[in-house]
Short mmCIF file of N, CA and C in Angstrom, two decimals:
data_model
loop_
_atom_site.label_atom_id
_atom_site.label_comp_id
_atom_site.label_asym_id
_atom_site.label_seq_id
_atom_site.Cartn_x
_atom_site.Cartn_y
_atom_site.Cartn_z
N MET A 24 172.29 131.83 111.95
CA MET A 24 171.54 130.78 112.61
C MET A 24 170.05 131.03 112.40
N ALA A 25 169.31 130.01 112.07
CA ALA A 25 167.87 130.13 111.81
C ALA A 25 167.11 130.30 113.12
N ALA A 26 166.04 131.07 113.06
CA ALA A 26 165.18 131.27 114.23
C ALA A 26 164.41 130.00 114.53
N HIS A 27 164.20 129.74 115.81
CA HIS A 27 163.41 128.58 116.23
C HIS A 27 161.93 128.84 115.97
N ILE A 28 161.29 127.96 115.24
CA ILE A 28 159.86 128.07 114.97
C ILE A 28 159.17 126.94 115.71
N PRO A 29 158.30 127.28 116.67
CA PRO A 29 157.62 126.22 117.42
C PRO A 29 156.69 125.41 116.51
N THR A 30 156.65 124.11 116.74
CA THR A 30 155.79 123.24 115.94
C THR A 30 154.50 122.91 116.67
N ARG A 31 154.42 123.26 117.93
CA ARG A 31 153.21 122.99 118.72
C ARG A 31 152.80 124.26 119.46
N ARG A 32 151.54 124.33 119.82
CA ARG A 32 151.04 125.47 120.58
C ARG A 32 151.70 125.46 121.96
N SER A 33 152.18 126.63 122.37
CA SER A 33 152.86 126.70 123.66
C SER A 33 151.93 127.13 124.79
N GLU A 34 150.79 127.73 124.47
CA GLU A 34 149.86 128.16 125.51
C GLU A 34 148.92 127.02 125.90
N ARG A 35 148.53 127.03 127.15
CA ARG A 35 147.58 126.04 127.66
C ARG A 35 146.18 126.37 127.17
N ARG A 36 145.47 125.34 126.74
CA ARG A 36 144.07 125.51 126.32
C ARG A 36 143.16 125.16 127.49
N ILE A 37 142.10 125.93 127.64
CA ILE A 37 141.13 125.70 128.71
C ILE A 37 139.80 125.33 128.04
N PRO A 38 139.27 124.13 128.31
CA PRO A 38 137.96 123.80 127.73
C PRO A 38 136.91 124.79 128.25
N LYS A 39 136.20 125.44 127.35
CA LYS A 39 135.19 126.42 127.76
C LYS A 39 134.21 126.61 126.62
N ILE A 40 132.93 126.47 126.92
CA ILE A 40 131.88 126.68 125.93
C ILE A 40 131.28 128.07 126.15
N LEU A 41 131.45 128.93 125.15
CA LEU A 41 130.90 130.28 125.18
C LEU A 41 130.19 130.54 123.87
N ALA A 42 128.98 131.07 123.91
CA ALA A 42 128.26 131.43 122.69
C ALA A 42 128.91 132.67 122.08
N ALA A 43 129.03 132.65 120.74
CA ALA A 43 129.68 133.77 120.05
C ALA A 43 129.08 133.95 118.66
N GLU A 44 129.32 135.11 118.10
CA GLU A 44 128.98 135.39 116.71
C GLU A 44 130.25 135.74 115.96
N LEU A 45 130.35 135.24 114.74
CA LEU A 45 131.47 135.57 113.87
C LEU A 45 130.96 136.44 112.73
N SER A 46 131.73 137.45 112.40
CA SER A 46 131.41 138.27 111.24
C SER A 46 132.71 138.82 110.68
N ARG A 47 132.62 139.39 109.51
CA ARG A 47 133.77 140.07 108.94
C ARG A 47 133.74 141.52 109.43
N PRO A 48 134.90 142.10 109.75
CA PRO A 48 134.91 143.46 110.32
C PRO A 48 134.21 144.50 109.45
N ASP A 49 134.17 144.29 108.14
CA ASP A 49 133.55 145.27 107.24
C ASP A 49 132.08 144.99 106.97
N GLU A 50 131.49 143.97 107.61
CA GLU A 50 130.08 143.64 107.44
C GLU A 50 129.37 143.78 108.78
N PRO A 51 128.35 144.63 108.88
CA PRO A 51 127.68 144.86 110.16
C PRO A 51 126.82 143.69 110.63
N VAL A 52 126.37 142.85 109.72
CA VAL A 52 125.48 141.74 110.08
C VAL A 52 126.30 140.51 110.43
N PRO A 53 126.03 139.86 111.58
CA PRO A 53 126.77 138.65 111.93
C PRO A 53 126.64 137.58 110.85
N LYS A 54 127.74 136.91 110.58
CA LYS A 54 127.79 135.87 109.57
C LYS A 54 127.28 134.54 110.11
N GLU A 55 127.69 134.22 111.35
CA GLU A 55 127.34 132.91 111.89
C GLU A 55 127.41 132.92 113.41
N ARG A 56 126.46 132.22 114.04
CA ARG A 56 126.52 131.99 115.50
C ARG A 56 127.24 130.68 115.72
N THR A 57 128.02 130.63 116.79
CA THR A 57 128.85 129.47 117.07
C THR A 57 129.09 129.35 118.56
N VAL A 58 129.87 128.36 118.96
CA VAL A 58 130.31 128.21 120.35
C VAL A 58 131.80 127.88 120.35
N THR A 59 132.46 128.27 121.43
CA THR A 59 133.86 127.92 121.58
C THR A 59 133.97 126.49 122.10
N GLU A 60 135.07 125.84 121.76
CA GLU A 60 135.42 124.54 122.35
C GLU A 60 136.42 124.74 123.47
N ASN A 61 137.38 125.63 123.21
CA ASN A 61 138.39 125.94 124.22
C ASN A 61 138.94 127.33 123.98
N VAL A 62 139.63 127.85 125.00
CA VAL A 62 140.25 129.17 124.94
C VAL A 62 141.70 129.05 125.36
N SER A 63 142.51 129.99 124.91
CA SER A 63 143.91 130.06 125.32
C SER A 63 144.26 131.54 125.48
N PRO A 64 145.45 131.86 125.96
CA PRO A 64 145.79 133.27 126.15
C PRO A 64 145.70 134.10 124.88
N ARG A 65 145.84 133.49 123.72
CA ARG A 65 145.86 134.27 122.48
C ARG A 65 144.72 133.97 121.52
N GLY A 66 143.79 133.08 121.88
CA GLY A 66 142.74 132.78 120.92
C GLY A 66 141.71 131.79 121.41
N VAL A 67 140.89 131.34 120.45
CA VAL A 67 139.84 130.38 120.73
C VAL A 67 139.74 129.38 119.59
N ARG A 68 139.13 128.26 119.89
CA ARG A 68 138.75 127.28 118.88
C ARG A 68 137.23 127.23 118.89
N VAL A 69 136.63 127.39 117.72
CA VAL A 69 135.17 127.38 117.60
C VAL A 69 134.76 126.35 116.56
N THR A 70 133.50 125.92 116.64
CA THR A 70 132.94 125.06 115.60
C THR A 70 132.04 125.92 114.73
N THR A 71 131.96 125.56 113.45
CA THR A 71 131.20 126.35 112.49
C THR A 71 130.68 125.45 111.38
N VAL A 72 129.62 125.88 110.75
CA VAL A 72 129.09 125.13 109.60
C VAL A 72 129.66 125.67 108.29
N GLU A 73 130.22 126.86 108.34
CA GLU A 73 130.79 127.47 107.14
C GLU A 73 132.30 127.26 107.09
N ARG A 74 132.81 127.02 105.92
CA ARG A 74 134.27 126.94 105.74
C ARG A 74 134.80 128.37 105.63
N TRP A 75 135.77 128.70 106.46
CA TRP A 75 136.40 130.02 106.45
C TRP A 75 137.83 129.86 105.95
N GLN A 76 138.32 130.83 105.27
CA GLN A 76 139.67 130.81 104.70
C GLN A 76 140.69 131.27 105.75
N PRO A 77 141.76 130.49 105.99
CA PRO A 77 142.81 130.95 106.90
C PRO A 77 143.35 132.31 106.44
N GLY A 78 143.65 133.15 107.41
CA GLY A 78 144.12 134.50 107.13
C GLY A 78 143.00 135.53 107.09
N THR A 79 141.74 135.08 107.02
CA THR A 79 140.60 135.99 106.99
C THR A 79 140.48 136.73 108.31
N ARG A 80 140.27 138.04 108.25
CA ARG A 80 140.02 138.84 109.45
C ARG A 80 138.58 138.60 109.90
N VAL A 81 138.38 138.45 111.20
CA VAL A 81 137.05 138.22 111.75
C VAL A 81 136.81 139.12 112.95
N LEU A 82 135.53 139.34 113.22
CA LEU A 82 135.12 140.02 114.43
C LEU A 82 134.34 138.99 115.24
N VAL A 83 134.77 138.75 116.47
CA VAL A 83 134.12 137.79 117.36
C VAL A 83 133.40 138.57 118.45
N THR A 84 132.11 138.29 118.62
CA THR A 84 131.33 138.90 119.69
C THR A 84 130.85 137.79 120.61
N PHE A 85 131.22 137.88 121.89
CA PHE A 85 130.78 136.89 122.87
C PHE A 85 129.42 137.35 123.40
N LEU A 86 128.42 136.49 123.23
CA LEU A 86 127.03 136.89 123.45
C LEU A 86 126.66 137.09 124.91
N GLN A 87 127.34 136.45 125.83
CA GLN A 87 127.01 136.56 127.26
C GLN A 87 127.12 138.00 127.74
N ASN A 88 128.12 138.72 127.27
CA ASN A 88 128.32 140.08 127.76
C ASN A 88 128.70 141.09 126.68
N GLY A 89 128.67 140.69 125.42
CA GLY A 89 128.92 141.63 124.33
C GLY A 89 130.36 142.00 124.10
N ILE A 90 131.30 141.31 124.75
CA ILE A 90 132.71 141.60 124.50
C ILE A 90 133.03 141.25 123.05
N ARG A 91 133.76 142.16 122.38
CA ARG A 91 134.11 141.96 120.97
C ARG A 91 135.62 142.03 120.81
N SER A 92 136.12 141.25 119.86
CA SER A 92 137.54 141.28 119.55
C SER A 92 137.73 140.98 118.08
N GLU A 93 138.63 141.71 117.45
CA GLU A 93 139.04 141.35 116.10
C GLU A 93 140.11 140.30 116.18
N GLY A 94 140.20 139.50 115.15
CA GLY A 94 141.21 138.47 115.09
C GLY A 94 141.37 137.97 113.67
N ARG A 95 142.06 136.85 113.55
CA ARG A 95 142.22 136.24 112.23
C ARG A 95 142.12 134.74 112.36
N ILE A 96 141.70 134.12 111.28
CA ILE A 96 141.58 132.66 111.26
C ILE A 96 142.95 132.07 110.98
N VAL A 97 143.40 131.21 111.89
CA VAL A 97 144.70 130.55 111.75
C VAL A 97 144.55 129.25 110.98
N TYR A 98 143.48 128.49 111.27
CA TYR A 98 143.25 127.24 110.54
C TYR A 98 141.76 126.96 110.45
N CYS A 99 141.40 126.13 109.49
CA CYS A 99 140.03 125.66 109.31
C CYS A 99 140.13 124.18 108.98
N GLN A 100 139.62 123.32 109.87
CA GLN A 100 139.69 121.87 109.69
C GLN A 100 138.29 121.28 109.67
N ARG A 101 138.04 120.37 108.74
CA ARG A 101 136.77 119.65 108.74
C ARG A 101 136.78 118.67 109.91
N VAL A 102 135.74 118.72 110.74
CA VAL A 102 135.66 117.83 111.90
C VAL A 102 134.50 116.86 111.82
N GLU A 103 133.51 117.16 111.05
CA GLU A 103 132.38 116.27 110.81
C GLU A 103 131.96 116.49 109.37
N SER A 104 131.01 115.73 108.90
CA SER A 104 130.62 115.85 107.50
C SER A 104 130.15 117.26 107.14
N ARG A 105 129.58 117.99 108.09
CA ARG A 105 129.07 119.33 107.79
C ARG A 105 129.68 120.43 108.65
N ASN A 106 130.62 120.11 109.50
CA ASN A 106 131.17 121.11 110.42
C ASN A 106 132.67 121.28 110.25
N PHE A 107 133.13 122.43 110.72
CA PHE A 107 134.55 122.77 110.70
C PHE A 107 134.97 123.28 112.07
N ALA A 108 136.24 123.14 112.36
CA ALA A 108 136.83 123.74 113.56
C ALA A 108 137.74 124.86 113.08
N LEU A 109 137.58 126.03 113.70
CA LEU A 109 138.42 127.18 113.37
C LEU A 109 139.30 127.53 114.55
N GLY A 110 140.54 127.80 114.27
CA GLY A 110 141.44 128.36 115.26
C GLY A 110 141.50 129.85 115.01
N LEU A 111 141.13 130.64 116.01
CA LEU A 111 141.11 132.10 115.87
C LEU A 111 142.15 132.72 116.78
N GLU A 112 143.01 133.53 116.23
CA GLU A 112 143.97 134.31 117.01
C GLU A 112 143.33 135.67 117.26
N LEU A 113 143.17 136.03 118.53
CA LEU A 113 142.50 137.27 118.90
C LEU A 113 143.52 138.33 119.31
N GLN A 114 143.09 139.59 119.24
CA GLN A 114 143.99 140.70 119.54
C GLN A 114 144.05 141.08 121.02
N TRP A 115 143.08 140.66 121.82
CA TRP A 115 143.06 141.12 123.20
C TRP A 115 143.76 140.15 124.14
N GLN A 116 144.07 140.62 125.32
CA GLN A 116 144.91 139.88 126.26
C GLN A 116 144.11 138.89 127.10
N VAL A 117 144.82 137.90 127.62
CA VAL A 117 144.22 136.83 128.40
C VAL A 117 143.47 137.33 129.65
N GLN A 118 143.90 138.42 130.23
CA GLN A 118 143.24 138.90 131.44
C GLN A 118 141.75 139.17 131.19
N ARG A 119 141.39 139.50 129.96
CA ARG A 119 139.99 139.79 129.65
C ARG A 119 139.13 138.53 129.63
N TRP A 120 139.75 137.35 129.53
CA TRP A 120 138.95 136.10 129.55
C TRP A 120 138.15 135.99 130.83
N GLN A 121 138.71 136.48 131.92
CA GLN A 121 138.03 136.39 133.21
C GLN A 121 136.69 137.10 133.19
N MET A 122 136.52 138.10 132.33
CA MET A 122 135.25 138.80 132.24
C MET A 122 134.17 137.93 131.58
N LEU A 123 134.58 136.86 130.89
CA LEU A 123 133.62 136.02 130.20
C LEU A 123 133.03 134.94 131.10
N TRP A 124 133.64 134.70 132.23
CA TRP A 124 133.06 133.71 133.15
C TRP A 124 133.36 134.14 134.52
#
């Protein structure tokens, strides 16, 4: 019997704007400043001016308090003529979101 693969996100998204920096884990200099659109127990959606490749490892630093998390880009969608929306899957647990607000 084949395993069930969900076709939709099962976690609830919470609209939340948080300033953040994106970089590659092997590069010490931040690549881009951005803001979140929403958060979920396992990740965030951010807007960006740069196109990022799905599967790319990223380091996200939340500027309000310096919390950092490694993650990976799940998707990159063009949302405006010059902007993209990234879905980022993060490694840390939802309980830590409370520290951001």
